[in-house]
PDB file of C-alpha atoms in Angstrom:
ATOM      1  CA  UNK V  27      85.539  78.578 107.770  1.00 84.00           C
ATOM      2  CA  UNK V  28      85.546  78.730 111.644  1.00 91.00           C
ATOM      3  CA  UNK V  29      89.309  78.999 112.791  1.00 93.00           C
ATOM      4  CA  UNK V  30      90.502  77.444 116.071  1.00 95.00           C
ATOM      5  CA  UNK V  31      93.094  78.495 118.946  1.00 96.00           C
ATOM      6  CA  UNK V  32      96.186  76.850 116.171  1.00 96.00           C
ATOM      7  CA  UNK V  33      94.706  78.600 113.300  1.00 96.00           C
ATOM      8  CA  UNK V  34      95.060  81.556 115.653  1.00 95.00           C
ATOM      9  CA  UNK V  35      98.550  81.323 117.005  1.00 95.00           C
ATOM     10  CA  UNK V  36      99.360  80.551 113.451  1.00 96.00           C
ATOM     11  CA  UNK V  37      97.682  84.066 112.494  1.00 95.00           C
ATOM     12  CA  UNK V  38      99.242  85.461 115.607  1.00 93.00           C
ATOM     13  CA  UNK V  39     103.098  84.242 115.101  1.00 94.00           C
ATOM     14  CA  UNK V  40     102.684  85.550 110.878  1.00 94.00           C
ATOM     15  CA  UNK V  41     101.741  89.010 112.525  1.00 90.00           C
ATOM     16  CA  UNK V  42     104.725  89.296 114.167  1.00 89.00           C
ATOM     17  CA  UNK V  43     106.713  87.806 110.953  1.00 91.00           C
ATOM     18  CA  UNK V  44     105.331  87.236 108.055  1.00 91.00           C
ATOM     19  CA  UNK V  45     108.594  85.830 106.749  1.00 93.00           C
ATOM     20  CA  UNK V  46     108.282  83.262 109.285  1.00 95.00           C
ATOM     21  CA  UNK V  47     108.877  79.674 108.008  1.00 96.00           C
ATOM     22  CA  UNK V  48     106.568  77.171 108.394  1.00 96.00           C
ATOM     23  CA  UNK V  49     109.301  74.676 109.925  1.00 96.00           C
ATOM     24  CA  UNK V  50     109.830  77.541 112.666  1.00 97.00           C
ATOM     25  CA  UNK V  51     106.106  78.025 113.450  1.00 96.00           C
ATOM     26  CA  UNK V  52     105.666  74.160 113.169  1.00 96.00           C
ATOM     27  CA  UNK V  53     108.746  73.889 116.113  1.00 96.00           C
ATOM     28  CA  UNK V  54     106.424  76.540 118.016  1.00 95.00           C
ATOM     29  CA  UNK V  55     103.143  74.757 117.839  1.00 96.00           C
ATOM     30  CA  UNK V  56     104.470  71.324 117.817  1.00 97.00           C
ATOM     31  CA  UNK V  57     103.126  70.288 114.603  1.00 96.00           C
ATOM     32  CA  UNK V  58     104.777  69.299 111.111  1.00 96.00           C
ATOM     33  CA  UNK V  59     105.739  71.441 108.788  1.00 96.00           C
ATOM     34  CA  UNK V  60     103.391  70.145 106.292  1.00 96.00           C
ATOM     35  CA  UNK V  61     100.626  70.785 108.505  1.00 96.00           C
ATOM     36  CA  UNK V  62     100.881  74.341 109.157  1.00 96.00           C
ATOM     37  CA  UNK V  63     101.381  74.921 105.423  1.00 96.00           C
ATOM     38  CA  UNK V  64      98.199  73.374 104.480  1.00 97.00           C
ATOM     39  CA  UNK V  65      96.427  75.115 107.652  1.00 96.00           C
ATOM     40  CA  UNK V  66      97.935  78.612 105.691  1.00 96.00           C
ATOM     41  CA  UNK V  67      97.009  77.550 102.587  1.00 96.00           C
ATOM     42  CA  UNK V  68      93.435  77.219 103.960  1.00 97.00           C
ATOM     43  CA  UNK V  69      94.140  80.498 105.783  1.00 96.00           C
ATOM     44  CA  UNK V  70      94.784  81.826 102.211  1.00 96.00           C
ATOM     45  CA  UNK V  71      91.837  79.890 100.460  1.00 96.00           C
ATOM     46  CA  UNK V  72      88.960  81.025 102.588  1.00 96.00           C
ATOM     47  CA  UNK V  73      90.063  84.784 102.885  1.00 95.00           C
ATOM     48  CA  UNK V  74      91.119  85.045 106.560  1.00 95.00           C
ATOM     49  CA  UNK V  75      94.761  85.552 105.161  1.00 94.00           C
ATOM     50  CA  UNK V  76      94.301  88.436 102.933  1.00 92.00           C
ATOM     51  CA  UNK V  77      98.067  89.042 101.728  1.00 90.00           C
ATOM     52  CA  UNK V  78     101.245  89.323 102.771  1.00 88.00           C
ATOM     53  CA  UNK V  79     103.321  92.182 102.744  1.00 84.00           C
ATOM     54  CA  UNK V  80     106.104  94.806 103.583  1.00 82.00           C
ATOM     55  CA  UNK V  81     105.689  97.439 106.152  1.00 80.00           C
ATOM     56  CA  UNK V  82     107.600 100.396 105.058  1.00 80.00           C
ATOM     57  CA  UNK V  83     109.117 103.438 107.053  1.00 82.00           C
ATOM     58  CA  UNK V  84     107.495 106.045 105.596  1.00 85.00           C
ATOM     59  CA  UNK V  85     110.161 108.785 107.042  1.00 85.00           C
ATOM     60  CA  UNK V  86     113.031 106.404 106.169  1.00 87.00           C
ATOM     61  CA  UNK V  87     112.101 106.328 102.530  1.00 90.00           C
ATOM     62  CA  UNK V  88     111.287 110.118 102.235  1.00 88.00           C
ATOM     63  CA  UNK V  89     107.983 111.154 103.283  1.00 91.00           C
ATOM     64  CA  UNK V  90     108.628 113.008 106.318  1.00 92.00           C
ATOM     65  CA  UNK V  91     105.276 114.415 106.735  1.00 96.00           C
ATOM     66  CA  UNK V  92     101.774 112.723 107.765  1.00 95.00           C
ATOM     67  CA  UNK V  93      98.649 114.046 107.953  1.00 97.00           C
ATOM     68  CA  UNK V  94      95.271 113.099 108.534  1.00 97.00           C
ATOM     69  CA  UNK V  95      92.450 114.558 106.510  1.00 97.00           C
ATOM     70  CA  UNK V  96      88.655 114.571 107.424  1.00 95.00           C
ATOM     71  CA  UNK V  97      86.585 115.336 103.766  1.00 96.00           C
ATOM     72  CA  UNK V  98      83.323 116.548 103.693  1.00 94.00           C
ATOM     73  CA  UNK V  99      81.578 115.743 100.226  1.00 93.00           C
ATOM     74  CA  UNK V 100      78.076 116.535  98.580  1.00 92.00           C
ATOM     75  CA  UNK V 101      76.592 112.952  98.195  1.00 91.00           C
ATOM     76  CA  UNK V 102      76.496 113.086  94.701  1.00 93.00           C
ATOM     77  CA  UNK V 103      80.369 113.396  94.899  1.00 94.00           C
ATOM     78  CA  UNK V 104      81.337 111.330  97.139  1.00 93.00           C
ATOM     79  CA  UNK V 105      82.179 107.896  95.284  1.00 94.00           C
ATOM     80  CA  UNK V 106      84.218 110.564  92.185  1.00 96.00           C
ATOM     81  CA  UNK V 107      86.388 112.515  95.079  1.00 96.00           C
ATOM     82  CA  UNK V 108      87.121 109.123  96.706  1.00 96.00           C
ATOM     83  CA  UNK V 109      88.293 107.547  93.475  1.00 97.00           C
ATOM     84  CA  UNK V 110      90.207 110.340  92.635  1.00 97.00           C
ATOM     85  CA  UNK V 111      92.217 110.364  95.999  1.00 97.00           C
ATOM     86  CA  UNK V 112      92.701 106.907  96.552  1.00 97.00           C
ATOM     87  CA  UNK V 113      94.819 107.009  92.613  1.00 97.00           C
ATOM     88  CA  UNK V 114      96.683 109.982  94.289  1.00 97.00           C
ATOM     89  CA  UNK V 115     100.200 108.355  95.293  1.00 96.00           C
ATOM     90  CA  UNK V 116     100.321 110.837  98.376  1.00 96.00           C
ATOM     91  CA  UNK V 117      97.076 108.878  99.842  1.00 97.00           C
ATOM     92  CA  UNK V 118      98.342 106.255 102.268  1.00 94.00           C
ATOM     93  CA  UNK V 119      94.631 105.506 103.351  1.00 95.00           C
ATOM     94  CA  UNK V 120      90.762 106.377 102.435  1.00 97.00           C
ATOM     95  CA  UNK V 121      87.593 105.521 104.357  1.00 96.00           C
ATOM     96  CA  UNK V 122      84.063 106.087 104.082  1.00 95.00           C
ATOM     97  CA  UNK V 123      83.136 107.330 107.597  1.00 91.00           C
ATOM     98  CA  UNK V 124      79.943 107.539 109.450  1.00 88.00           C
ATOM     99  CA  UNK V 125      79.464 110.907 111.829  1.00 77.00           C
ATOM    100  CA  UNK V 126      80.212 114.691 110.948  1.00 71.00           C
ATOM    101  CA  UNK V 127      83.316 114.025 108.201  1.00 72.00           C
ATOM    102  CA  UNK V 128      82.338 111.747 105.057  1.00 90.00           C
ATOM    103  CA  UNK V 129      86.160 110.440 104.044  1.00 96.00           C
ATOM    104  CA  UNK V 130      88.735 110.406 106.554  1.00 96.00           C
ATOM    105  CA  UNK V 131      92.058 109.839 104.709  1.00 97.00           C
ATOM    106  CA  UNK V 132      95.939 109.444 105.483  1.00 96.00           C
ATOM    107  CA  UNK V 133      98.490 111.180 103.607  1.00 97.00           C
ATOM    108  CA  UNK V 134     101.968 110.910 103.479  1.00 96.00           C
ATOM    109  CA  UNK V 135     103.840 113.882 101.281  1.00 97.00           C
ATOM    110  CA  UNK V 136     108.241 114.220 101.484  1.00 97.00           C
ATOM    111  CA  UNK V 137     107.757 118.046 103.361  1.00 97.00           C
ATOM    112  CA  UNK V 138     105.075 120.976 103.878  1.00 97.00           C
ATOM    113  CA  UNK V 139     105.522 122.208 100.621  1.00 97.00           C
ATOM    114  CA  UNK V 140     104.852 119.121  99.359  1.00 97.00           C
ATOM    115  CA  UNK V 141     101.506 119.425 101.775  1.00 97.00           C
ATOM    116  CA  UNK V 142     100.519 122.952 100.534  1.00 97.00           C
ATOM    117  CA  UNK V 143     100.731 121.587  96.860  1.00 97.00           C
ATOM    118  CA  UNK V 144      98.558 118.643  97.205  1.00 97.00           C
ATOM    119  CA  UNK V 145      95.700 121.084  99.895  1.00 97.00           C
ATOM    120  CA  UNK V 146      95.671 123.338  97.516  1.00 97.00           C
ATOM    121  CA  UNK V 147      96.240 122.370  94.368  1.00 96.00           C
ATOM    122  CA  UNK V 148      94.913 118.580  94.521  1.00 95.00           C
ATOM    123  CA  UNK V 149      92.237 118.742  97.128  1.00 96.00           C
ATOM    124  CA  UNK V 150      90.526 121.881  96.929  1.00 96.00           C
ATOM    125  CA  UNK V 151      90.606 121.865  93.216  1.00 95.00           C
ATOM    126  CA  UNK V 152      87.791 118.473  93.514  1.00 96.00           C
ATOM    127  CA  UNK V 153      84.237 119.307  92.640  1.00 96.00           C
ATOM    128  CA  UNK V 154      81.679 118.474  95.763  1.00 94.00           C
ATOM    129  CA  UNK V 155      84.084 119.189  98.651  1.00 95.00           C
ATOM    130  CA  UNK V 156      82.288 120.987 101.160  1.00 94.00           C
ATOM    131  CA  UNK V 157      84.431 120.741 104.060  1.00 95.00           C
ATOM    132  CA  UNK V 158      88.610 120.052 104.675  1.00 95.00           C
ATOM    133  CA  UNK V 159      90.216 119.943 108.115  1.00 95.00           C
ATOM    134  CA  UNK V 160      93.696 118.019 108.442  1.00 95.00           C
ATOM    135  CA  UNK V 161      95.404 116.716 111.159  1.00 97.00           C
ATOM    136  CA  UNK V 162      99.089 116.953 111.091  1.00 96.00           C
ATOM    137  CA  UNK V 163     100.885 113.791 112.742  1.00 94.00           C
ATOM    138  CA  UNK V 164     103.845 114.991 115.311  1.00 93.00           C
ATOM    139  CA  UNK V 165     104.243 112.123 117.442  1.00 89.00           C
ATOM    140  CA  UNK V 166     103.455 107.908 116.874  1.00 85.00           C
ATOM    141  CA  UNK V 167     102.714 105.909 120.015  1.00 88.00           C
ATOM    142  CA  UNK V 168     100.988 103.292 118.288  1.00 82.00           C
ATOM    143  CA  UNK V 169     100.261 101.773 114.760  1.00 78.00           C
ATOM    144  CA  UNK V 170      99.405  98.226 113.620  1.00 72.00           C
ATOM    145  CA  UNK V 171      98.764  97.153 110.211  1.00 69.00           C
ATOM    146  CA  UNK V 172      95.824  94.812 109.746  1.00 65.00           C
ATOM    147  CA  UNK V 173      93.972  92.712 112.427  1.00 65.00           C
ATOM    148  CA  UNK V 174      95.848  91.467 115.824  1.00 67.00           C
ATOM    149  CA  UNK V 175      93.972  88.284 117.177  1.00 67.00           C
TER     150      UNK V 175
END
């Protein structure tokens, strides 16, 4: 499916607000209601529109502490470590990455202890791990969830 500029201000207005109704985005585009639910229903359809969902404070819910990991594995590991982080609730985020580190990951934890337990006793305890350096978030400027057009 090839989108054009309404399926993109469509795209561009649910970033902002998912929650937006398709009466208010209608008003914005100047189009029916009707037609901008069938243009997100074909959104939906075709897989442009993954899902929608709730953005989360992660401090305001408890999990004061974010860290970024970069995971060296033995190839042979690799796909077992990855599946075993990624059903570890801690893990916000797992990627395969190209360069020096094989899976960069995001992990949220409530304090340092919290940190120390799942290093040492979650993490290091994995079979293939070669190499661990983390990253220890102090500041956001920035962060987006999924794709801005």
């Amino acid at each position: 499916m090839k989108i054009d500029e309404i399926d993109r201000k469509i795209l561009r207005l649910l970033t902002e607000n998912a929650r937006m109704s398709y009466v208010d985005i209608g008003k914005e585009l100047n189009l029916s209601r009707v037609s901008i639910r069938e243009r997100v229903n074909q959104l939906m359809e075709n897989g442009i529109i993954e899902k929608f969902s709730v953005v989360i404070n992660s401090e305001k819910v408890g999990k004061g502490v974010s860290a970024f990991f970069e995971v060296d594995c033995e190839p042979a590991h690799l796909v077992k470590v990855a599946q075993t982080l990624v059903d570890n609730p801690a893990v916000a985020s797992c990627y395969q990455m190209t360069g020096p580190s094989t899976l960069h990951m995001h992990v949220l934890v409530e304090d340092f202890s919290k940190l120390e337990h799942f290093i040492n006793e979650e993490l290091y305890s994995l079979q293939g791990i070669t190499r661990v350096e983390s990253h220890i978030l102090l500041r956001r400027f920035k962060s987006r969830m999924g794709l801005k057009l």
